[in-house]
mmCIF file of C-alpha atoms in Angstrom:
data_model
loop_
_atom_site.group_PDB
_atom_site.id
_atom_site.type_symbol
_atom_site.label_atom_id
_atom_site.label_comp_id
_atom_site.label_asym_id
_atom_site.label_seq_id
_atom_site.Cartn_x
_atom_site.Cartn_y
_atom_site.Cartn_z
ATOM 1 C CA UNK A 1 11.352 15.487 2.383
ATOM 2 C CA UNK A 2 10.428 14.459 -1.109
ATOM 3 C CA UNK A 3 11.629 10.899 -1.609
ATOM 4 C CA UNK A 4 10.366 8.027 -4.178
ATOM 5 C CA UNK A 5 9.619 5.344 -1.890
ATOM 6 C CA UNK A 6 8.872 5.129 2.053
ATOM 7 C CA UNK A 7 9.858 2.482 4.564
ATOM 8 C CA UNK A 8 6.652 0.488 3.990
ATOM 9 C CA UNK A 9 7.107 0.207 0.136
ATOM 10 C CA UNK A 10 7.541 -3.356 -1.015
ATOM 11 C CA UNK A 11 10.654 -2.364 -3.115
ATOM 12 C CA UNK A 12 12.382 -0.286 -0.228
ATOM 13 C CA UNK A 13 16.270 -0.456 0.383
ATOM 14 C CA UNK A 14 18.814 1.035 2.271
ATOM 15 C CA UNK A 15 18.047 4.579 1.241
ATOM 16 C CA UNK A 16 14.530 4.277 2.755
ATOM 17 C CA UNK A 17 15.997 2.932 5.973
ATOM 18 C CA UNK A 18 18.269 5.933 6.212
ATOM 19 C CA UNK A 19 15.253 8.275 5.426
ATOM 20 C CA UNK A 20 13.320 6.845 8.327
ATOM 21 C CA UNK A 21 16.145 7.206 10.761
ATOM 22 C CA UNK A 22 16.776 10.778 9.789
ATOM 23 C CA UNK A 23 13.021 11.934 9.963
ATOM 24 C CA UNK A 24 12.263 9.979 12.855
ATOM 25 C CA UNK A 25 15.284 11.214 14.751
ATOM 26 C CA UNK A 26 14.481 15.006 13.901
ATOM 27 C CA UNK A 27 10.762 14.088 14.921
ATOM 28 C CA UNK A 28 12.238 12.811 18.398
ATOM 29 C CA UNK A 29 14.308 16.052 18.639
ATOM 30 C CA UNK A 30 11.034 17.986 18.776
ATOM 31 C CA UNK A 31 10.383 18.820 14.916
ATOM 32 C CA UNK A 32 7.458 18.374 12.576
ATOM 33 C CA UNK A 33 8.354 16.288 9.633
ATOM 34 C CA UNK A 34 6.330 15.161 6.535
ATOM 35 C CA UNK A 35 7.661 12.643 3.805
ATOM 36 C CA UNK A 36 6.061 13.264 0.312
ATOM 37 C CA UNK A 37 6.372 9.957 -1.571
ATOM 38 C CA UNK A 38 4.821 7.551 -4.242
ATOM 39 C CA UNK A 39 1.814 5.037 -4.147
ATOM 40 C CA UNK A 40 2.009 1.476 -4.260
ATOM 41 C CA UNK A 41 -0.593 -1.327 -4.446
ATOM 42 C CA UNK A 42 -2.395 -1.274 -1.123
ATOM 43 C CA UNK A 43 -0.971 1.870 0.217
ATOM 44 C CA UNK A 44 -2.813 4.651 1.873
ATOM 45 C CA UNK A 45 -2.560 8.228 0.738
ATOM 46 C CA UNK A 46 -1.919 9.494 4.241
ATOM 47 C CA UNK A 47 0.056 7.851 6.928
ATOM 48 C CA UNK A 48 1.984 8.086 9.930
ATOM 49 C CA UNK A 49 5.455 6.064 10.364
ATOM 50 C CA UNK A 50 7.525 6.322 13.527
ATOM 51 C CA UNK A 51 6.101 9.789 14.244
ATOM 52 C CA UNK A 52 6.444 11.483 11.239
ATOM 53 C CA UNK A 53 3.668 12.254 8.397
ATOM 54 C CA UNK A 54 3.743 10.324 5.155
ATOM 55 C CA UNK A 55 1.684 11.850 2.104
ATOM 56 C CA UNK A 56 1.480 9.531 -0.902
ATOM 57 C CA UNK A 57 0.712 10.374 -4.691
ATOM 58 C CA UNK A 58 1.784 9.235 -7.831
ATOM 59 C CA UNK A 59 4.021 6.381 -9.007
ATOM 60 C CA UNK A 60 7.752 6.274 -9.252
ATOM 61 C CA UNK A 61 7.706 8.097 -12.465
ATOM 62 C CA UNK A 62 4.783 10.527 -11.965
ATOM 63 C CA UNK A 63 5.794 11.249 -8.006
ATOM 64 C CA UNK A 64 8.455 13.716 -9.022
ATOM 65 C CA UNK A 65 5.791 16.143 -10.438
ATOM 66 C CA UNK A 66 3.186 15.730 -7.779
ATOM 67 C CA UNK A 67 5.927 16.152 -5.232
ATOM 68 C CA UNK A 68 7.355 19.424 -6.671
ATOM 69 C CA UNK A 69 3.654 20.709 -6.877
ATOM 70 C CA UNK A 70 3.023 20.128 -3.196
ATOM 71 C CA UNK A 71 6.267 21.504 -2.224
ATOM 72 C CA UNK A 72 5.502 24.766 -4.057
ATOM 73 C CA UNK A 73 1.795 24.811 -2.684
ATOM 74 C CA UNK A 74 2.764 24.143 0.671
ATOM 75 C CA UNK A 75 6.194 25.952 0.872
ATOM 76 C CA UNK A 76 5.274 28.422 3.493
ATOM 77 C CA UNK A 77 4.115 25.722 5.785
ATOM 78 C CA UNK A 78 7.731 24.324 6.109
ATOM 79 C CA UNK A 79 11.142 25.786 7.150
ATOM 80 C CA UNK A 80 13.004 23.279 5.115
ATOM 81 C CA UNK A 81 12.352 21.237 1.943
ATOM 82 C CA UNK A 82 14.667 18.370 1.548
ATOM 83 C CA UNK A 83 14.879 16.650 -2.105
ATOM 84 C CA UNK A 84 15.980 13.182 -2.164
ATOM 85 C CA UNK A 85 17.131 12.060 -5.503
ATOM 86 C CA UNK A 86 16.978 8.379 -6.560
ATOM 87 C CA UNK A 87 17.482 8.168 -10.348
ATOM 88 C CA UNK A 88 14.827 11.033 -11.069
ATOM 89 C CA UNK A 89 14.870 14.636 -9.602
ATOM 90 C CA UNK A 90 11.911 16.310 -8.018
ATOM 91 C CA UNK A 91 13.640 19.557 -9.621
ATOM 92 C CA UNK A 92 13.148 21.844 -6.464
ATOM 93 C CA UNK A 93 15.696 24.613 -7.711
ATOM 94 C CA UNK A 94 12.817 25.265 -10.492
ATOM 95 C CA UNK A 95 10.057 26.540 -7.943
ATOM 96 C CA UNK A 96 11.458 26.313 -4.154
ATOM 97 C CA UNK A 97 13.601 29.324 -2.967
ATOM 98 C CA UNK A 98 17.209 28.881 -2.291
ATOM 99 C CA UNK A 99 16.975 29.405 1.525
ATOM 100 C CA UNK A 100 14.515 26.908 1.828
ATOM 101 C CA UNK A 101 15.652 23.890 -0.238
ATOM 102 C CA UNK A 102 18.372 21.251 0.509
ATOM 103 C CA UNK A 103 19.423 18.042 -1.621
ATOM 104 C CA UNK A 104 19.947 14.799 -0.196
ATOM 105 C CA UNK A 105 21.945 12.691 -2.536
ATOM 106 C CA UNK A 106 23.113 8.941 -1.581
ATOM 107 C CA UNK A 107 25.024 8.468 -4.925
ATOM 108 C CA UNK A 108 24.852 9.572 -8.580
ATOM 109 C CA UNK A 109 23.761 7.116 -11.153
ATOM 110 C CA UNK A 110 26.225 7.828 -13.718
ATOM 111 C CA UNK A 111 27.572 4.424 -15.177
ATOM 112 C CA UNK A 112 24.825 2.396 -13.106
ATOM 113 C CA UNK A 113 22.387 3.522 -16.156
ATOM 114 C CA UNK A 114 24.310 1.332 -18.493
ATOM 115 C CA UNK A 115 23.921 -1.733 -16.263
ATOM 116 C CA UNK A 116 20.253 -1.342 -15.430
ATOM 117 C CA UNK A 117 18.619 -0.021 -18.489
ATOM 118 C CA UNK A 118 18.604 -1.127 -22.155
ATOM 119 C CA UNK A 119 19.870 0.847 -25.053
ATOM 120 C CA UNK A 120 19.162 3.584 -25.860
ATOM 121 C CA UNK A 121 17.488 4.488 -22.504
ATOM 122 C CA UNK A 122 20.830 4.084 -20.815
ATOM 123 C CA UNK A 123 22.304 6.997 -22.741
ATOM 124 C CA UNK A 124 19.032 9.101 -22.501
ATOM 125 C CA UNK A 125 19.151 8.576 -18.742
ATOM 126 C CA UNK A 126 22.955 9.349 -18.684
ATOM 127 C CA UNK A 127 22.498 12.535 -20.457
ATOM 128 C CA UNK A 128 19.372 13.746 -18.627
ATOM 129 C CA UNK A 129 21.187 13.074 -15.189
ATOM 130 C CA UNK A 130 24.330 15.335 -16.472
ATOM 131 C CA UNK A 131 21.884 17.876 -17.564
ATOM 132 C CA UNK A 132 19.393 18.096 -14.432
ATOM 133 C CA UNK A 133 22.540 18.273 -11.926
ATOM 134 C CA UNK A 134 23.416 21.706 -13.240
ATOM 135 C CA UNK A 135 20.386 23.333 -11.884
ATOM 136 C CA UNK A 136 21.674 22.385 -8.175
ATOM 137 C CA UNK A 137 24.845 24.450 -8.352
ATOM 138 C CA UNK A 138 23.313 26.943 -5.677
ATOM 139 C CA UNK A 139 21.628 24.319 -3.516
ATOM 140 C CA UNK A 140 22.784 23.052 -0.079
ATOM 141 C CA UNK A 141 23.307 19.424 0.023
ATOM 142 C CA UNK A 142 24.059 16.653 2.427
ATOM 143 C CA UNK A 143 25.616 13.247 1.592
ATOM 144 C CA UNK A 144 26.589 9.872 2.975
ATOM 145 C CA UNK A 145 30.312 9.821 1.980
ATOM 146 C CA UNK A 146 33.313 11.797 0.671
ATOM 147 C CA UNK A 147 32.985 9.700 -2.776
ATOM 148 C CA UNK A 148 29.339 11.222 -3.334
ATOM 149 C CA UNK A 149 30.602 14.634 -1.988
ATOM 150 C CA UNK A 150 33.287 14.682 -4.968
ATOM 151 C CA UNK A 151 30.633 13.705 -7.542
ATOM 152 C CA UNK A 152 28.282 16.497 -6.506
ATOM 153 C CA UNK A 153 31.340 19.118 -6.479
ATOM 154 C CA UNK A 154 32.284 17.811 -10.036
ATOM 155 C CA UNK A 155 29.033 16.949 -11.780
ATOM 156 C CA UNK A 156 26.623 19.571 -9.902
ATOM 157 C CA UNK A 157 29.223 22.084 -9.405
ATOM 158 C CA UNK A 158 28.025 22.530 -5.813
ATOM 159 C CA UNK A 159 30.420 24.535 -3.609
ATOM 160 C CA UNK A 160 32.534 22.157 -0.992
ATOM 161 C CA UNK A 161 31.305 24.503 1.755
ATOM 162 C CA UNK A 162 27.550 23.789 1.056
ATOM 163 C CA UNK A 163 27.835 20.075 1.215
ATOM 164 C CA UNK A 164 27.550 18.205 4.520
ATOM 165 C CA UNK A 165 29.145 14.389 4.793
ATOM 166 C CA UNK A 166 27.007 12.206 7.101
ATOM 167 C CA UNK A 167 28.679 8.637 6.971
ATOM 168 C CA UNK A 168 26.069 5.943 7.206
ATOM 169 C CA UNK A 169 26.033 3.841 10.571
ATOM 170 C CA UNK A 170 25.164 0.475 11.595
ATOM 171 C CA UNK A 171 21.762 0.041 13.246
ATOM 172 C CA UNK A 172 22.294 -2.915 15.409
ATOM 173 C CA UNK A 173 24.551 -3.791 18.171
ATOM 174 C CA UNK A 174 27.881 -5.109 16.926
ATOM 175 C CA UNK A 175 29.948 -8.190 18.433
ATOM 176 C CA UNK A 176 32.996 -7.645 20.581
ATOM 177 C CA UNK A 177 36.298 -8.829 20.054
ATOM 178 C CA UNK A 178 36.373 -11.912 21.850
ATOM 179 C CA UNK A 179 33.130 -12.786 20.238
ATOM 180 C CA UNK A 180 34.414 -13.117 16.628
ATOM 181 C CA UNK A 181 33.466 -16.497 15.317
ATOM 182 C CA UNK A 182 35.324 -19.454 14.222
ATOM 183 C CA UNK A 183 35.316 -19.058 10.375
ATOM 184 C CA UNK A 184 33.760 -21.604 8.323
ATOM 185 C CA UNK A 185 34.907 -22.392 4.628
ATOM 186 C CA UNK A 186 32.598 -19.918 2.666
ATOM 187 C CA UNK A 187 32.600 -16.493 1.360
ATOM 188 C CA UNK A 188 29.267 -14.409 0.924
ATOM 189 C CA UNK A 189 27.666 -12.006 -1.482
ATOM 190 C CA UNK A 190 24.905 -9.880 0.108
ATOM 191 C CA UNK A 191 22.766 -7.504 -1.711
ATOM 192 C CA UNK A 192 20.254 -7.006 -4.523
ATOM 193 C CA UNK A 193 20.746 -9.437 -7.287
ATOM 194 C CA UNK A 194 20.657 -7.088 -10.556
ATOM 195 C CA UNK A 195 23.365 -6.136 -12.962
ATOM 196 C CA UNK A 196 24.894 -2.999 -11.297
ATOM 197 C CA UNK A 197 25.925 -5.200 -8.208
ATOM 198 C CA UNK A 198 27.587 -7.617 -10.234
ATOM 199 C CA UNK A 199 26.992 -10.911 -8.298
ATOM 200 C CA UNK A 200 27.874 -12.786 -11.572
ATOM 201 C CA UNK A 201 31.429 -11.551 -11.334
ATOM 202 C CA UNK A 202 31.590 -13.069 -7.725
ATOM 203 C CA UNK A 203 30.680 -16.430 -8.986
ATOM 204 C CA UNK A 204 33.072 -15.950 -12.043
ATOM 205 C CA UNK A 205 35.809 -15.209 -9.222
ATOM 206 C CA UNK A 206 35.111 -18.368 -7.157
ATOM 207 C CA UNK A 207 35.564 -20.438 -10.462
ATOM 208 C CA UNK A 208 39.075 -18.733 -11.242
ATOM 209 C CA UNK A 209 40.058 -19.310 -7.634
ATOM 210 C CA UNK A 210 39.278 -22.985 -7.665
ATOM 211 C CA UNK A 211 41.000 -23.362 -10.764
ATOM 212 C CA UNK A 212 44.159 -21.875 -9.434
ATOM 213 C CA UNK A 213 44.043 -23.880 -6.522
ATOM 214 C CA UNK A 214 43.576 -27.043 -8.435
ATOM 215 C CA UNK A 215 46.475 -26.281 -10.891
ATOM 216 C CA UNK A 216 48.828 -25.989 -8.014
ATOM 217 C CA UNK A 217 48.788 -29.539 -7.623
ATOM 218 C CA UNK A 218 49.199 -29.680 -3.734
ATOM 219 C CA UNK A 219 46.348 -31.432 -2.663
ATOM 220 C CA UNK A 220 48.375 -33.112 0.116
ATOM 221 C CA UNK A 221 48.113 -29.674 1.757
ATOM 222 C CA UNK A 222 45.538 -29.324 4.531
ATOM 223 C CA UNK A 223 44.990 -25.756 3.810
ATOM 224 C CA UNK A 224 45.046 -26.320 0.137
ATOM 225 C CA UNK A 225 42.264 -29.191 0.479
ATOM 226 C CA UNK A 226 40.114 -26.537 2.433
ATOM 227 C CA UNK A 227 40.456 -23.832 -0.150
ATOM 228 C CA UNK A 228 39.430 -26.205 -2.939
ATOM 229 C CA UNK A 229 36.168 -26.571 -1.055
ATOM 230 C CA UNK A 230 35.680 -23.132 -0.685
ATOM 231 C CA UNK A 231 31.679 -22.182 -1.200
ATOM 232 C CA UNK A 232 29.853 -18.985 -2.065
ATOM 233 C CA UNK A 233 26.391 -18.156 -0.058
ATOM 234 C CA UNK A 234 24.338 -15.577 -2.361
ATOM 235 C CA UNK A 235 22.078 -13.524 0.126
ATOM 236 C CA UNK A 236 19.347 -11.365 -1.524
ATOM 237 C CA UNK A 237 16.661 -11.297 -4.056
ATOM 238 C CA UNK A 238 16.081 -9.844 -7.503
ATOM 239 C CA UNK A 239 14.083 -10.529 -10.587
ATOM 240 C CA UNK A 240 13.647 -14.190 -11.378
ATOM 241 C CA UNK A 241 14.869 -13.734 -15.112
ATOM 242 C CA UNK A 242 18.240 -12.499 -13.266
ATOM 243 C CA UNK A 243 18.550 -15.015 -10.752
ATOM 244 C CA UNK A 244 17.830 -17.699 -13.290
ATOM 245 C CA UNK A 245 20.834 -16.234 -15.323
ATOM 246 C CA UNK A 246 22.894 -16.635 -12.079
ATOM 247 C CA UNK A 247 21.925 -20.075 -11.653
ATOM 248 C CA UNK A 248 22.643 -21.102 -15.381
ATOM 249 C CA UNK A 249 26.021 -19.437 -14.962
ATOM 250 C CA UNK A 250 26.916 -21.714 -12.070
ATOM 251 C CA UNK A 251 25.924 -24.662 -13.943
ATOM 252 C CA UNK A 252 27.806 -23.477 -16.926
ATOM 253 C CA UNK A 253 30.745 -22.976 -14.836
ATOM 254 C CA UNK A 254 30.203 -26.371 -13.143
ATOM 255 C CA UNK A 255 30.138 -24.778 -9.669
ATOM 256 C CA UNK A 256 26.458 -25.385 -9.190
ATOM 257 C CA UNK A 257 27.057 -27.416 -5.816
ATOM 258 C CA UNK A 258 29.537 -24.746 -4.720
ATOM 259 C CA UNK A 259 26.983 -21.845 -4.654
ATOM 260 C CA UNK A 260 23.946 -21.459 -2.365
ATOM 261 C CA UNK A 261 21.177 -18.989 -2.817
ATOM 262 C CA UNK A 262 19.352 -17.934 0.240
ATOM 263 C CA UNK A 263 16.692 -15.727 -1.185
ATOM 264 C CA UNK A 264 15.448 -12.972 1.248
ATOM 265 C CA UNK A 265 16.225 -13.535 4.977
ATOM 266 C CA UNK A 266 15.924 -11.739 8.430
ATOM 267 C CA UNK A 267 18.841 -9.252 9.281
ATOM 268 C CA UNK A 268 19.273 -11.784 12.285
ATOM 269 C CA UNK A 269 19.972 -14.617 10.043
ATOM 270 C CA UNK A 270 22.051 -12.576 7.598
ATOM 271 C CA UNK A 271 24.156 -11.595 10.575
ATOM 272 C CA UNK A 272 24.606 -15.297 11.670
ATOM 273 C CA UNK A 273 25.946 -16.389 8.122
ATOM 274 C CA UNK A 274 28.005 -13.002 7.977
ATOM 275 C CA UNK A 275 29.902 -14.041 11.410
ATOM 276 C CA UNK A 276 31.144 -17.173 10.026
ATOM 277 C CA UNK A 277 32.216 -16.072 6.414
ATOM 278 C CA UNK A 278 35.853 -15.649 5.588
ATOM 279 C CA UNK A 279 34.894 -12.642 3.713
ATOM 280 C CA UNK A 280 31.935 -10.575 2.139
ATOM 281 C CA UNK A 281 32.575 -9.838 -1.536
ATOM 282 C CA UNK A 282 31.212 -6.354 -2.937
ATOM 283 C CA UNK A 283 31.367 -5.944 -6.728
ATOM 284 C CA UNK A 284 28.872 -3.008 -7.303
ATOM 285 C CA UNK A 285 29.510 -0.740 -10.164
ATOM 286 C CA UNK A 286 28.888 2.383 -7.843
ATOM 287 C CA UNK A 287 27.785 2.914 -4.160
ATOM 288 C CA UNK A 288 26.897 5.576 -1.947
ATOM 289 C CA UNK A 289 28.614 4.596 0.964
ATOM 290 C CA UNK A 290 28.651 0.523 0.979
ATOM 291 C CA UNK A 291 26.631 -0.160 4.088
ATOM 292 C CA UNK A 292 27.040 -3.766 3.734
ATOM 293 C CA UNK A 293 30.634 -3.707 4.053
ATOM 294 C CA UNK A 294 30.226 -1.869 7.427
ATOM 295 C CA UNK A 295 27.728 -4.235 8.508
ATOM 296 C CA UNK A 296 29.894 -7.281 7.933
ATOM 297 C CA UNK A 297 32.922 -5.680 9.691
ATOM 298 C CA UNK A 298 30.399 -5.159 12.711
ATOM 299 C CA UNK A 299 29.996 -9.047 12.476
ATOM 300 C CA UNK A 300 33.645 -9.317 12.633
ATOM 301 C CA UNK A 301 34.048 -10.277 8.920
ATOM 302 C CA UNK A 302 36.565 -8.496 6.416
ATOM 303 C CA UNK A 303 35.548 -7.282 3.001
ATOM 304 C CA UNK A 304 36.936 -7.806 -0.510
ATOM 305 C CA UNK A 305 35.787 -4.851 -2.658
ATOM 306 C CA UNK A 306 36.237 -3.192 -6.231
ATOM 307 C CA UNK A 307 37.777 0.250 -5.984
ATOM 308 C CA UNK A 308 34.771 2.053 -7.039
ATOM 309 C CA UNK A 309 32.978 5.333 -5.234
ATOM 310 C CA UNK A 310 31.534 4.827 -2.150
ATOM 311 C CA UNK A 311 33.352 1.284 -1.462
ATOM 312 C CA UNK A 312 36.615 3.484 -0.997
ATOM 313 C CA UNK A 313 34.906 5.153 1.812
ATOM 314 C CA UNK A 314 33.383 2.053 3.550
ATOM 315 C CA UNK A 315 36.498 -0.239 3.095
ATOM 316 C CA UNK A 316 40.350 0.120 2.796
ATOM 317 C CA UNK A 317 43.484 -2.222 2.790
ATOM 318 C CA UNK A 318 43.992 -1.835 6.330
ATOM 319 C CA UNK A 319 40.687 -3.476 7.298
ATOM 320 C CA UNK A 320 39.932 -5.529 4.201
ATOM 321 C CA UNK A 321 41.128 -5.688 0.774
ATOM 322 C CA UNK A 322 40.399 -3.351 -2.276
ATOM 323 C CA UNK A 323 41.167 -5.098 -5.479
ATOM 324 C CA UNK A 324 44.270 -3.819 -7.675
ATOM 325 C CA UNK A 325 41.824 -3.899 -10.700
ATOM 326 C CA UNK A 326 37.945 -4.181 -10.995
ATOM 327 C CA UNK A 327 38.003 -7.948 -12.322
ATOM 328 C CA UNK A 328 37.011 -11.306 -10.898
ATOM 329 C CA UNK A 329 40.775 -12.265 -11.255
ATOM 330 C CA UNK A 330 41.801 -9.457 -8.767
ATOM 331 C CA UNK A 331 39.229 -10.826 -6.599
ATOM 332 C CA UNK A 332 40.443 -14.373 -6.843
ATOM 333 C CA UNK A 333 43.924 -13.316 -5.913
ATOM 334 C CA UNK A 334 42.456 -11.651 -2.729
ATOM 335 C CA UNK A 335 40.343 -14.885 -2.071
ATOM 336 C CA UNK A 336 43.929 -16.734 -2.100
ATOM 337 C CA UNK A 337 45.330 -14.416 0.555
ATOM 338 C CA UNK A 338 42.508 -14.968 3.090
ATOM 339 C CA UNK A 339 42.698 -18.750 2.861
ATOM 340 C CA UNK A 340 46.107 -19.169 2.608
ATOM 341 C CA UNK A 341 47.262 -16.516 5.324
ATOM 342 C CA UNK A 342 44.679 -16.677 8.436
ATOM 343 C CA UNK A 343 47.176 -14.431 10.476
ATOM 344 C CA UNK A 344 46.544 -11.527 7.959
ATOM 345 C CA UNK A 345 42.954 -12.145 7.774
ATOM 346 C CA UNK A 346 42.457 -12.053 11.643
ATOM 347 C CA UNK A 347 44.510 -8.917 11.906
ATOM 348 C CA UNK A 348 42.233 -7.188 9.510
ATOM 349 C CA UNK A 349 39.017 -8.492 11.118
ATOM 350 C CA UNK A 350 40.047 -6.839 14.372
ATOM 351 C CA UNK A 351 40.657 -3.581 12.673
ATOM 352 C CA UNK A 352 37.372 -3.849 10.669
ATOM 353 C CA UNK A 353 35.430 -4.548 14.107
ATOM 354 C CA UNK A 354 36.929 -1.167 15.467
ATOM 355 C CA UNK A 355 36.042 0.618 12.298
ATOM 356 C CA UNK A 356 32.550 -0.556 12.560
ATOM 357 C CA UNK A 357 32.493 0.650 16.154
ATOM 358 C CA UNK A 358 33.400 4.026 14.933
ATOM 359 C CA UNK A 359 30.267 3.987 12.437
ATOM 360 C CA UNK A 360 27.492 2.829 14.983
ATOM 361 C CA UNK A 361 26.020 6.013 16.259
ATOM 362 C CA UNK A 362 22.927 7.282 14.182
ATOM 363 C CA UNK A 363 21.756 9.573 16.928
ATOM 364 C CA UNK A 364 25.006 11.720 16.717
ATOM 365 C CA UNK A 365 24.443 11.860 12.845
ATOM 366 C CA UNK A 366 20.857 12.959 13.410
ATOM 367 C CA UNK A 367 22.064 15.815 15.796
ATOM 368 C CA UNK A 368 24.708 16.806 13.365
ATOM 369 C CA UNK A 369 22.117 17.032 10.664
ATOM 370 C CA UNK A 370 19.743 19.174 12.813
ATOM 371 C CA UNK A 371 22.389 21.505 13.776
ATOM 372 C CA UNK A 372 23.429 22.017 10.037
ATOM 373 C CA UNK A 373 19.828 22.512 9.120
ATOM 374 C CA UNK A 374 19.455 25.171 11.693
ATOM 375 C CA UNK A 375 22.317 26.904 10.389
#
């Protein structure tokens, strides 16, 4: 497999966790597996992670060229060469034979370019992605959601018969129905603090919600008092510049005392916070699956999400809320429902927990991938 980062990379994310799960799983099923990836400060050129070999060369830009050269040079040594695309491609269709190459796509960048890159690089990146995808028309692919499958059909022109969908799974033991916690008066955002995840819109939504509550003038109501004290916990890290922007935004909106930033915390601590939250809010511009939603569901907590690729796969209106519009105002409306109608919230929590239970078997997905690769 060719990928830009590995599990030990300091900037690893969900994609690297999934990469490890599949390579480790294939190794445990008796296959030899090698990951070609980029170097980072202090890294070793050759390594072994969970039984599979790791070869590192180049940086996040040059790894694509190094990886393509390595794959071509050693093509006869491998039965399958899987190219994983995260922003920049390795372009295996240029040199690797059709019967050996496979594409692994979590999600396409598309409009993410306009959030993460300055002008004119954003337009250049968008144009280049649209161009290089055309090379993969005759390449078999596997991906993590139906949304991503439809993108590959639409933009890469890959036949739907050549695409395998392997839904992402949770990798920890979920709680049982009788373990759903008594909820406390807060909502959460959990993810990288960057523009494409749009945590600023969650902060704005909280401001709108609090304004709506206070304008009702029903402070004698106990439920209204609770709603007027709603807080937001922001879990995750990002650039100091963007975090400072978020801090300044809370002060500007006069809700600095309502928003708490945890920084980087362990998954165990994150799960504890999730279990007592009224909801997790996910406002990404685009996702492959939206695994953080399923992880919250596994902790007995529903999600309020925007109606975008990936989140439509991980969430729906029977287990959570998909906003009518992708705006802070629409999020605030959903906040109003979960704070004023505990019965609706609790019903969705139970259904969300069942949905997570149906997405808790990575071993099954590894076996499905192995069978597909054999075919």
